[in-house]
Amino acid sequence: MSPWVRTIFGKIEGEVKVSVAVVGASGAVGREVVGLLERYDQVDLRVFGSERSAGTTLPWRGGDIAIELLTESDLSANNLVFMTATSELSSLFARKTASFGNYVIDNSSCFRMDPNVPLVIPEINFESIKTGDRLIANPNCCTIILLMAVAPLRKLGGIKRIIVSTYQSASGAGREAMDELEQSTKAALEGKEFEPTVLPHPYAFNLFSHNTPIDDSGYNGEETKIIAETRKILSDSEIGVNPTCIRVPILRAHSESITVEFEDFAPDEEAVRRVLRDFPGVRVVDDRDGNHFPMPVEASGQADVLVGRIRRDPSNPRAVSMFACGDQLLKGAALNAVQIADRLLGFS
Ligand SMILES: NC(=O)c1ccc[n+]([C@@H]2O[C@H](COP(=O)([O-])OP(=O)(O)OC[C@H]3O[C@@H](n4cnc5c(N)ncnc54)[C@H](OP(=O)(O)O)[C@@H]3O)[C@@H](O)[C@H]2O)c1
């Protein structure tokens, strides 16, 4: 059993079974949720999809599990449901399923800013879940990676402002975007034409502003999510957040360049390293001599968010800059969701 999920469902004794459903199991996030659940005998799993994947199978405990076509009645019998499909599907199913007393962990953006739905990163604000809450929202992947690096710094002093630039991988846009990156890269290397159909711009050997619509403020949907979700998770409606979100031709794991400005505190680099090292789910990778800092290839497949390039901001005595990488399919989505379930059901 991998050490980073060793506690998940680990303390269920005997024959107790938990009926679990994953909706959108064939997708980039859903497959990771299934993979995390696979190791726990206690989970009695059903997986759901649309007509596109229904009838196909996923690997499950050395064999296969068939994806079922989702119908409304299918979900109500499950103790725990992971919604890993679309916001539209979540708006149709999540509340209703939770109203039967089942726990629903929703990976879409559908309920994240609903004041009655907790938005949770377990290491940071698990206590925002109140007794009786059944529907829990999983934050945006960039928000999770950002706050895993930033929240520990609150031990040092109040935070006034965060400036963040993201370098977001293809898998953040789902399996089809990963396929498009691979196919367009192959076509480019073979000197062939390639017409993108998933993302709005050529992806091979290119980068572009995040593919969510831009509003009147000039910020795109991904950026406005980071602003609003950061304020909700940190319970700080005043904190300044200025994001720039960029899609880069990387298959997996997002990277973020982060500057944190404190209220009235001049950060000491070693103190920053110390609070980050002490924070569960963060690994400091900060080797100046070896020029070894967080990289997406080293963050891929890992539970921890890697944080490094920790340095004082020469233009602002109250600010510190960092570089973070995290597997957004794991801590940025599936792992965070399974960790919420683990603690909600009292298994660890
Ligand atoms: N990718 C990330 O890094 C990431 C991070 C955080 C949150 N999220 C969120 O997680 C969710 C899933 O993202 P993803 O990247 O995994 O997307 P994806 O790879 O495109 O997968 C989407 C999944 O949704 C299923 N689906 C779509 N319409 C359906 C329907 N009508 N009925 C049943 N299943 C349906 C698809 O099943 P079929 O193949 O059968 O159609 C597929 O399994 C999204 O809400 C996304 O915003 C993603």
Short mmCIF file of C-alpha atoms and ligand atoms in Angstrom, two decimals:
data_model
loop_
_atom_site.label_atom_id
_atom_site.label_comp_id
_atom_site.label_asym_id
_atom_site.label_seq_id
_atom_site.Cartn_x
_atom_site.Cartn_y
_atom_site.Cartn_z
CA MET A 1 0.00 0.00 0.00
CA SER A 2 1.36 3.39 -0.93
CA PRO A 3 2.27 5.37 2.21
CA TRP A 4 0.39 8.45 1.11
CA VAL A 5 -2.98 6.70 1.07
CA ARG A 6 -2.25 4.20 3.79
CA THR A 7 -4.79 5.67 6.16
CA ILE A 8 -7.63 5.96 3.71
CA PHE A 9 -10.34 3.60 4.84
CA GLY A 10 -7.57 1.88 6.75
CA LYS A 11 -9.31 1.56 10.08
CA ILE A 12 -12.51 -0.12 9.01
CA GLU A 13 -12.66 -3.37 10.89
CA GLY A 14 -13.96 -6.72 9.70
CA GLU A 15 -16.53 -7.03 6.95
CA VAL A 16 -17.93 -3.51 6.95
CA LYS A 17 -18.50 -2.39 3.37
CA VAL A 18 -18.91 1.11 2.09
CA SER A 19 -20.93 1.48 -1.07
CA VAL A 20 -19.04 3.96 -3.24
CA ALA A 21 -19.88 5.39 -6.67
CA VAL A 22 -17.59 7.29 -9.02
CA VAL A 23 -19.41 9.29 -11.69
CA GLY A 24 -17.16 10.13 -14.66
CA ALA A 25 -14.90 7.20 -13.85
CA SER A 26 -13.42 7.03 -17.36
CA GLY A 27 -12.16 10.62 -17.17
CA ALA A 28 -8.79 11.93 -16.09
CA VAL A 29 -9.87 12.60 -12.48
CA GLY A 30 -12.29 9.66 -12.20
CA ARG A 31 -9.60 7.12 -13.11
CA GLU A 32 -7.40 8.49 -10.33
CA VAL A 33 -10.22 8.25 -7.79
CA VAL A 34 -10.82 4.62 -8.82
CA GLY A 35 -7.08 3.95 -8.55
CA LEU A 36 -6.98 5.38 -5.03
CA LEU A 37 -10.00 3.37 -3.91
CA GLU A 38 -8.74 0.14 -5.44
CA ARG A 39 -6.46 -0.66 -2.55
CA TYR A 40 -9.23 -0.82 0.06
CA ASP A 41 -11.11 -4.06 0.41
CA GLN A 42 -13.88 -2.26 2.28
CA VAL A 43 -14.99 -0.30 -0.78
CA ASP A 44 -17.85 -1.78 -2.75
CA LEU A 45 -17.52 0.18 -5.99
CA ARG A 46 -19.80 1.10 -8.89
CA VAL A 47 -18.57 3.30 -11.72
CA PHE A 48 -20.71 5.41 -14.02
CA GLY A 49 -20.38 7.28 -17.29
CA SER A 50 -22.31 8.45 -20.32
CA GLU A 51 -23.25 6.38 -23.39
CA ARG A 52 -19.70 7.03 -24.58
CA SER A 53 -18.00 4.85 -21.97
CA ALA A 54 -20.88 2.73 -20.63
CA GLY A 55 -20.09 -0.95 -21.16
CA THR A 56 -16.34 -0.40 -21.31
CA THR A 57 -14.22 -1.47 -18.36
CA LEU A 58 -11.61 -0.08 -16.01
CA PRO A 59 -8.93 -2.03 -14.18
CA TRP A 60 -10.12 -2.92 -10.67
CA ARG A 61 -8.42 -5.17 -8.13
CA GLY A 62 -6.59 -7.28 -10.67
CA GLY A 63 -9.67 -7.66 -12.87
CA ASP A 64 -12.10 -5.29 -14.53
CA ILE A 65 -15.08 -3.25 -13.48
CA ALA A 66 -17.73 -2.28 -16.04
CA ILE A 67 -18.80 1.33 -16.43
CA GLU A 68 -22.57 1.65 -16.07
CA LEU A 69 -24.80 4.18 -17.75
CA LEU A 70 -25.80 6.78 -15.18
CA THR A 71 -29.44 7.13 -14.33
CA GLU A 72 -30.85 9.25 -11.52
CA SER A 73 -31.85 6.31 -9.34
CA ASP A 74 -28.43 4.71 -9.55
CA LEU A 75 -26.77 7.07 -7.06
CA SER A 76 -29.16 7.15 -4.12
CA ALA A 77 -28.08 3.75 -2.78
CA ASN A 78 -24.43 4.73 -2.38
CA ASN A 79 -22.99 5.87 0.95
CA LEU A 80 -20.36 7.94 -0.80
CA VAL A 81 -20.41 9.44 -4.30
CA PHE A 82 -17.53 11.11 -6.10
CA MET A 83 -18.80 13.41 -8.86
CA THR A 84 -15.95 13.68 -11.39
CA ALA A 85 -17.84 14.54 -14.57
CA THR A 86 -19.24 17.94 -15.54
CA SER A 87 -20.80 20.86 -13.64
CA GLU A 88 -24.05 20.20 -15.50
CA LEU A 89 -24.16 16.64 -14.26
CA SER A 90 -23.29 17.74 -10.71
CA SER A 91 -26.11 20.27 -10.73
CA LEU A 92 -28.50 17.49 -11.74
CA PHE A 93 -27.36 14.80 -9.30
CA ALA A 94 -25.26 16.04 -6.40
CA ARG A 95 -27.82 17.79 -4.16
CA LYS A 96 -30.42 15.15 -4.69
CA THR A 97 -28.01 12.33 -3.86
CA ALA A 98 -26.86 14.16 -0.72
CA SER A 99 -30.47 14.69 0.32
CA PHE A 100 -30.75 10.92 0.84
CA GLY A 101 -28.05 11.21 3.51
CA ASN A 102 -25.19 10.07 1.29
CA TYR A 103 -21.89 11.90 1.21
CA VAL A 104 -21.16 13.57 -2.11
CA ILE A 105 -17.72 14.95 -2.93
CA ASP A 106 -18.07 17.16 -5.99
CA ASN A 107 -15.04 17.87 -8.16
CA SER A 108 -16.80 20.29 -10.49
CA SER A 109 -17.07 24.04 -9.94
CA CYS A 110 -20.85 23.78 -9.56
CA PHE A 111 -21.15 24.31 -5.78
CA ARG A 112 -17.77 25.75 -4.83
CA MET A 113 -19.01 29.25 -4.13
CA ASP A 114 -22.34 28.19 -2.62
CA PRO A 115 -22.22 29.60 0.93
CA ASN A 116 -23.97 26.47 2.22
CA VAL A 117 -21.45 24.06 0.70
CA PRO A 118 -18.04 23.70 2.36
CA LEU A 119 -15.05 24.06 0.02
CA VAL A 120 -12.36 21.94 1.56
CA ILE A 121 -8.65 21.23 1.54
CA PRO A 122 -8.41 18.86 4.53
CA GLU A 123 -5.01 20.09 5.75
CA ILE A 124 -6.28 23.68 5.77
CA ASN A 125 -9.98 23.94 6.56
CA PHE A 126 -11.51 20.56 7.25
CA GLU A 127 -13.32 22.13 10.22
CA SER A 128 -15.49 24.14 7.80
CA ILE A 129 -17.54 20.94 7.36
CA LYS A 130 -20.39 21.04 9.85
CA THR A 131 -22.34 18.15 11.32
CA GLY A 132 -25.01 17.21 8.83
CA ASP A 133 -23.16 18.50 5.76
CA ARG A 134 -23.42 15.87 3.08
CA LEU A 135 -22.36 17.78 -0.04
CA ILE A 136 -18.72 18.89 -0.05
CA ALA A 137 -16.99 20.77 -2.86
CA ASN A 138 -13.44 20.00 -3.94
CA PRO A 139 -11.59 23.20 -4.91
CA ASN A 140 -10.09 24.10 -8.28
CA CYS A 141 -6.78 22.31 -8.88
CA CYS A 142 -4.70 25.53 -9.04
CA THR A 143 -6.31 26.81 -5.86
CA ILE A 144 -5.37 23.62 -4.00
CA ILE A 145 -1.73 23.70 -5.14
CA LEU A 146 -1.48 27.43 -4.40
CA LEU A 147 -2.95 27.18 -0.92
CA MET A 148 -0.92 24.12 0.05
CA ALA A 149 2.12 26.38 -0.48
CA VAL A 150 0.63 29.56 0.98
CA ALA A 151 -1.54 28.50 3.93
CA PRO A 152 1.40 27.22 6.05
CA LEU A 153 2.93 30.70 5.88
CA ARG A 154 0.07 32.10 7.95
CA LYS A 155 1.91 30.73 10.97
CA LEU A 156 4.50 33.44 10.36
CA GLY A 157 2.16 36.40 10.01
CA GLY A 158 -0.97 37.75 8.36
CA ILE A 159 -1.03 37.57 4.56
CA LYS A 160 -2.11 40.66 2.65
CA ARG A 161 -1.71 39.69 -0.98
CA ILE A 162 -0.84 36.79 -3.28
CA ILE A 163 0.44 37.14 -6.84
CA VAL A 164 0.45 33.87 -8.76
CA SER A 165 1.25 32.82 -12.32
CA THR A 166 0.31 29.29 -13.33
CA TYR A 167 1.86 26.89 -15.85
CA GLN A 168 -1.00 24.43 -16.33
CA SER A 169 -0.73 20.99 -17.88
CA ALA A 170 -2.98 19.36 -20.47
CA SER A 171 -4.54 16.91 -18.01
CA GLY A 172 -6.13 19.86 -16.22
CA ALA A 173 -8.46 20.03 -19.23
CA GLY A 174 -9.23 16.30 -19.16
CA ARG A 175 -8.28 13.23 -21.14
CA GLU A 176 -9.13 14.67 -24.56
CA ALA A 177 -6.72 17.57 -24.03
CA MET A 178 -3.95 15.11 -23.12
CA ASP A 179 -4.66 13.23 -26.35
CA GLU A 180 -4.57 16.50 -28.29
CA LEU A 181 -1.19 17.44 -26.82
CA GLU A 182 0.26 14.04 -27.73
CA GLN A 183 -1.21 13.97 -31.23
CA SER A 184 -0.30 17.57 -32.06
CA THR A 185 3.25 17.09 -30.80
CA LYS A 186 3.64 13.98 -32.96
CA ALA A 187 2.23 15.86 -35.97
CA ALA A 188 4.58 18.80 -35.38
CA LEU A 189 7.61 16.51 -35.17
CA GLU A 190 6.55 14.83 -38.43
CA GLY A 191 6.01 18.24 -40.09
CA LYS A 192 2.27 17.57 -40.54
CA GLU A 193 -0.67 19.98 -40.19
CA PHE A 194 -2.80 19.58 -37.04
CA GLU A 195 -6.16 21.26 -36.42
CA PRO A 196 -6.90 21.60 -32.66
CA THR A 197 -10.42 20.56 -31.66
CA VAL A 198 -10.24 20.47 -27.84
CA LEU A 199 -8.18 23.54 -26.99
CA PRO A 200 -8.46 26.84 -28.86
CA HIS A 201 -4.83 27.19 -29.99
CA PRO A 202 -1.96 25.04 -31.27
CA TYR A 203 -0.63 23.27 -28.21
CA ALA A 204 2.59 21.58 -29.35
CA PHE A 205 5.64 23.76 -28.62
CA ASN A 206 3.35 26.63 -27.61
CA LEU A 207 1.65 28.11 -24.56
CA PHE A 208 -1.41 30.30 -24.26
CA SER A 209 -3.71 32.09 -21.85
CA HIS A 210 -6.05 29.68 -20.04
CA ASN A 211 -8.93 28.49 -22.20
CA THR A 212 -11.76 29.81 -20.02
CA PRO A 213 -13.80 32.88 -21.04
CA ILE A 214 -12.54 36.33 -20.04
CA ASP A 215 -14.96 38.66 -18.25
CA ASP A 216 -15.17 42.47 -18.27
CA SER A 217 -12.40 42.70 -15.68
CA GLY A 218 -9.96 41.07 -18.11
CA TYR A 219 -9.59 37.98 -15.94
CA ASN A 220 -10.52 34.52 -17.21
CA GLY A 221 -12.71 31.93 -15.48
CA GLU A 222 -9.79 30.01 -14.02
CA GLU A 223 -8.34 33.19 -12.53
CA THR A 224 -11.61 34.35 -11.00
CA LYS A 225 -12.05 30.89 -9.45
CA ILE A 226 -8.64 31.13 -7.80
CA ILE A 227 -9.50 34.57 -6.35
CA ALA A 228 -12.91 33.60 -4.99
CA GLU A 229 -11.94 30.13 -3.75
CA THR A 230 -8.82 31.41 -1.97
CA ARG A 231 -10.93 33.90 -0.05
CA LYS A 232 -13.51 31.26 0.87
CA ILE A 233 -11.01 28.60 1.96
CA LEU A 234 -8.88 31.02 3.97
CA SER A 235 -12.03 32.73 5.36
CA ASP A 236 -10.50 36.05 4.38
CA SER A 237 -12.64 38.22 2.13
CA GLU A 238 -10.00 40.97 2.12
CA ILE A 239 -6.96 39.03 0.94
CA GLY A 240 -5.64 40.32 -2.39
CA VAL A 241 -5.16 37.68 -5.09
CA ASN A 242 -3.81 38.45 -8.55
CA PRO A 243 -3.55 35.34 -10.78
CA THR A 244 -2.41 34.85 -14.37
CA CYS A 245 -3.29 31.39 -15.71
CA ILE A 246 -1.40 29.90 -18.62
CA ARG A 247 -1.72 26.55 -20.34
CA VAL A 248 1.68 24.96 -21.10
CA PRO A 249 2.49 21.84 -23.17
CA ILE A 250 3.05 19.52 -20.20
CA LEU A 251 0.98 16.35 -19.85
CA ARG A 252 0.60 16.24 -16.11
CA ALA A 253 1.16 18.39 -12.96
CA HIS A 254 0.64 22.14 -12.67
CA SER A 255 3.36 24.61 -11.67
CA GLU A 256 2.88 27.99 -10.02
CA SER A 257 5.13 30.99 -9.46
CA ILE A 258 3.91 32.59 -6.24
CA THR A 259 4.68 35.82 -4.38
CA VAL A 260 3.17 36.27 -0.93
CA GLU A 261 3.06 39.69 0.69
CA PHE A 262 2.63 39.78 4.46
CA GLU A 263 0.71 42.48 6.35
CA ASP A 264 3.57 43.77 8.46
CA PHE A 265 6.17 41.05 8.53
CA ALA A 266 9.57 40.71 6.87
CA PRO A 267 9.86 37.01 6.09
CA ASP A 268 12.96 35.04 6.92
CA GLU A 269 13.68 32.43 4.22
CA GLU A 270 14.60 29.72 6.71
CA ALA A 271 11.43 30.32 8.72
CA VAL A 272 9.43 29.92 5.50
CA ARG A 273 11.21 26.64 4.72
CA ARG A 274 10.56 25.44 8.28
CA VAL A 275 6.81 26.03 8.28
CA LEU A 276 6.54 24.44 4.84
CA ARG A 277 8.53 21.38 5.94
CA ASP A 278 6.25 21.00 8.96
CA PHE A 279 3.08 21.10 6.87
CA PRO A 280 1.57 17.71 5.89
CA GLY A 281 1.30 17.28 2.14
CA VAL A 282 4.12 19.71 1.30
CA ARG A 283 7.68 18.72 0.37
CA VAL A 284 10.37 21.40 0.20
CA VAL A 285 12.61 21.01 -2.87
CA ASP A 286 14.98 23.93 -2.63
CA ASP A 287 18.54 23.01 -3.58
CA ARG A 288 20.24 26.17 -4.77
CA ASP A 289 23.66 24.57 -5.23
CA GLY A 290 22.27 21.79 -7.37
CA ASN A 291 19.78 24.09 -9.15
CA HIS A 292 17.13 21.57 -8.21
CA PHE A 293 13.68 22.97 -7.59
CA PRO A 294 10.10 21.73 -8.11
CA MET A 295 9.46 20.29 -11.58
CA PRO A 296 6.27 18.76 -13.01
CA VAL A 297 8.06 15.51 -13.91
CA GLU A 298 8.96 15.05 -10.25
CA ALA A 299 5.53 16.15 -8.98
CA SER A 300 3.66 13.75 -11.31
CA GLY A 301 2.23 10.76 -9.50
CA GLN A 302 3.14 12.25 -6.13
CA ALA A 303 0.80 13.12 -3.30
CA ASP A 304 2.90 16.00 -2.01
CA VAL A 305 2.95 19.51 -3.43
CA LEU A 306 6.60 20.40 -4.06
CA VAL A 307 7.68 23.91 -3.02
CA GLY A 308 11.03 25.63 -3.60
CA ARG A 309 12.80 28.70 -5.06
CA ILE A 310 12.06 30.26 -1.67
CA ARG A 311 13.51 33.76 -1.66
CA ARG A 312 12.92 37.26 -0.37
CA ASP A 313 11.33 39.65 -2.87
CA PRO A 314 14.02 42.28 -3.53
CA SER A 315 11.34 44.80 -4.52
CA ASN A 316 9.24 44.38 -1.36
CA PRO A 317 10.68 43.74 2.10
CA ARG A 318 7.40 42.15 3.28
CA ALA A 319 7.19 39.58 0.49
CA VAL A 320 8.55 36.14 -0.29
CA SER A 321 8.52 34.30 -3.63
CA MET A 322 8.26 30.55 -4.24
CA PHE A 323 7.75 28.03 -7.02
CA ALA A 324 5.37 25.11 -6.50
CA CYS A 325 4.45 22.01 -8.52
CA GLY A 326 1.66 19.60 -7.76
CA ASP A 327 -0.04 16.69 -9.48
CA GLN A 328 -3.36 18.35 -10.14
CA LEU A 329 -5.04 15.03 -10.88
CA LEU A 330 -4.03 13.80 -7.40
CA LYS A 331 -3.75 16.51 -4.73
CA GLY A 332 -5.41 18.98 -7.11
CA ALA A 333 -8.44 16.71 -7.53
CA ALA A 334 -8.74 12.95 -6.79
CA LEU A 335 -6.51 12.65 -3.75
CA ASN A 336 -7.97 15.74 -2.08
CA ALA A 337 -11.45 14.31 -2.67
CA VAL A 338 -10.54 10.90 -1.23
CA GLN A 339 -8.84 12.56 1.75
CA ILE A 340 -12.05 14.48 2.46
CA ALA A 341 -14.02 11.23 2.32
CA ASP A 342 -11.52 9.51 4.56
CA ARG A 343 -11.88 12.09 7.31
CA LEU A 344 -15.62 12.58 6.82
CA LEU A 345 -16.31 8.91 7.33
CA GLY A 346 -13.95 8.80 10.28
CA PHE A 347 -11.73 6.11 8.87
CA SER A 348 -8.34 7.56 9.70
N1 LIG B 1 -8.52 17.46 -14.78
C1 LIG B 1 -8.21 18.09 -13.67
O1 LIG B 1 -7.03 18.31 -13.36
C2 LIG B 1 -9.29 18.55 -12.74
C3 LIG B 1 -8.92 19.09 -11.52
C4 LIG B 1 -9.90 19.52 -10.62
C5 LIG B 1 -11.22 19.38 -10.97
N2 LIG B 1 -11.56 18.86 -12.18
C6 LIG B 1 -12.99 18.71 -12.50
O2 LIG B 1 -13.27 17.32 -12.45
C7 LIG B 1 -14.29 17.01 -13.40
C8 LIG B 1 -13.76 15.93 -14.34
O3 LIG B 1 -12.65 16.45 -15.05
P1 LIG B 1 -11.73 15.53 -15.98
O4 LIG B 1 -10.53 16.35 -16.26
O5 LIG B 1 -11.57 14.21 -15.40
O6 LIG B 1 -12.62 15.44 -17.31
P2 LIG B 1 -12.61 14.34 -18.46
O7 LIG B 1 -11.30 13.64 -18.53
O8 LIG B 1 -13.09 15.04 -19.67
O9 LIG B 1 -13.71 13.29 -17.98
C9 LIG B 1 -15.06 13.64 -17.91
C10 LIG B 1 -15.85 12.45 -17.41
O10 LIG B 1 -17.21 12.84 -17.28
C11 LIG B 1 -18.04 11.82 -17.83
N3 LIG B 1 -19.30 12.35 -18.33
C12 LIG B 1 -19.49 13.41 -19.13
N4 LIG B 1 -20.80 13.57 -19.39
C13 LIG B 1 -21.45 12.58 -18.72
C14 LIG B 1 -22.82 12.19 -18.59
N5 LIG B 1 -23.80 12.85 -19.21
N6 LIG B 1 -23.11 11.10 -17.83
C15 LIG B 1 -22.14 10.41 -17.20
N7 LIG B 1 -20.82 10.73 -17.30
C16 LIG B 1 -20.49 11.80 -18.04
C17 LIG B 1 -17.21 11.25 -18.95
O11 LIG B 1 -17.67 9.96 -19.23
P3 LIG B 1 -17.84 9.48 -20.75
O12 LIG B 1 -16.46 9.27 -21.25
O13 LIG B 1 -18.64 8.25 -20.61
O14 LIG B 1 -18.58 10.56 -21.49
C18 LIG B 1 -15.81 11.24 -18.34
O15 LIG B 1 -15.63 10.09 -17.58
C19 LIG B 1 -14.64 18.32 -14.10
O16 LIG B 1 -15.74 18.90 -13.44
C20 LIG B 1 -13.40 19.17 -13.88
O17 LIG B 1 -13.68 20.55 -13.89
C21 LIG B 1 -10.63 18.43 -13.08
#
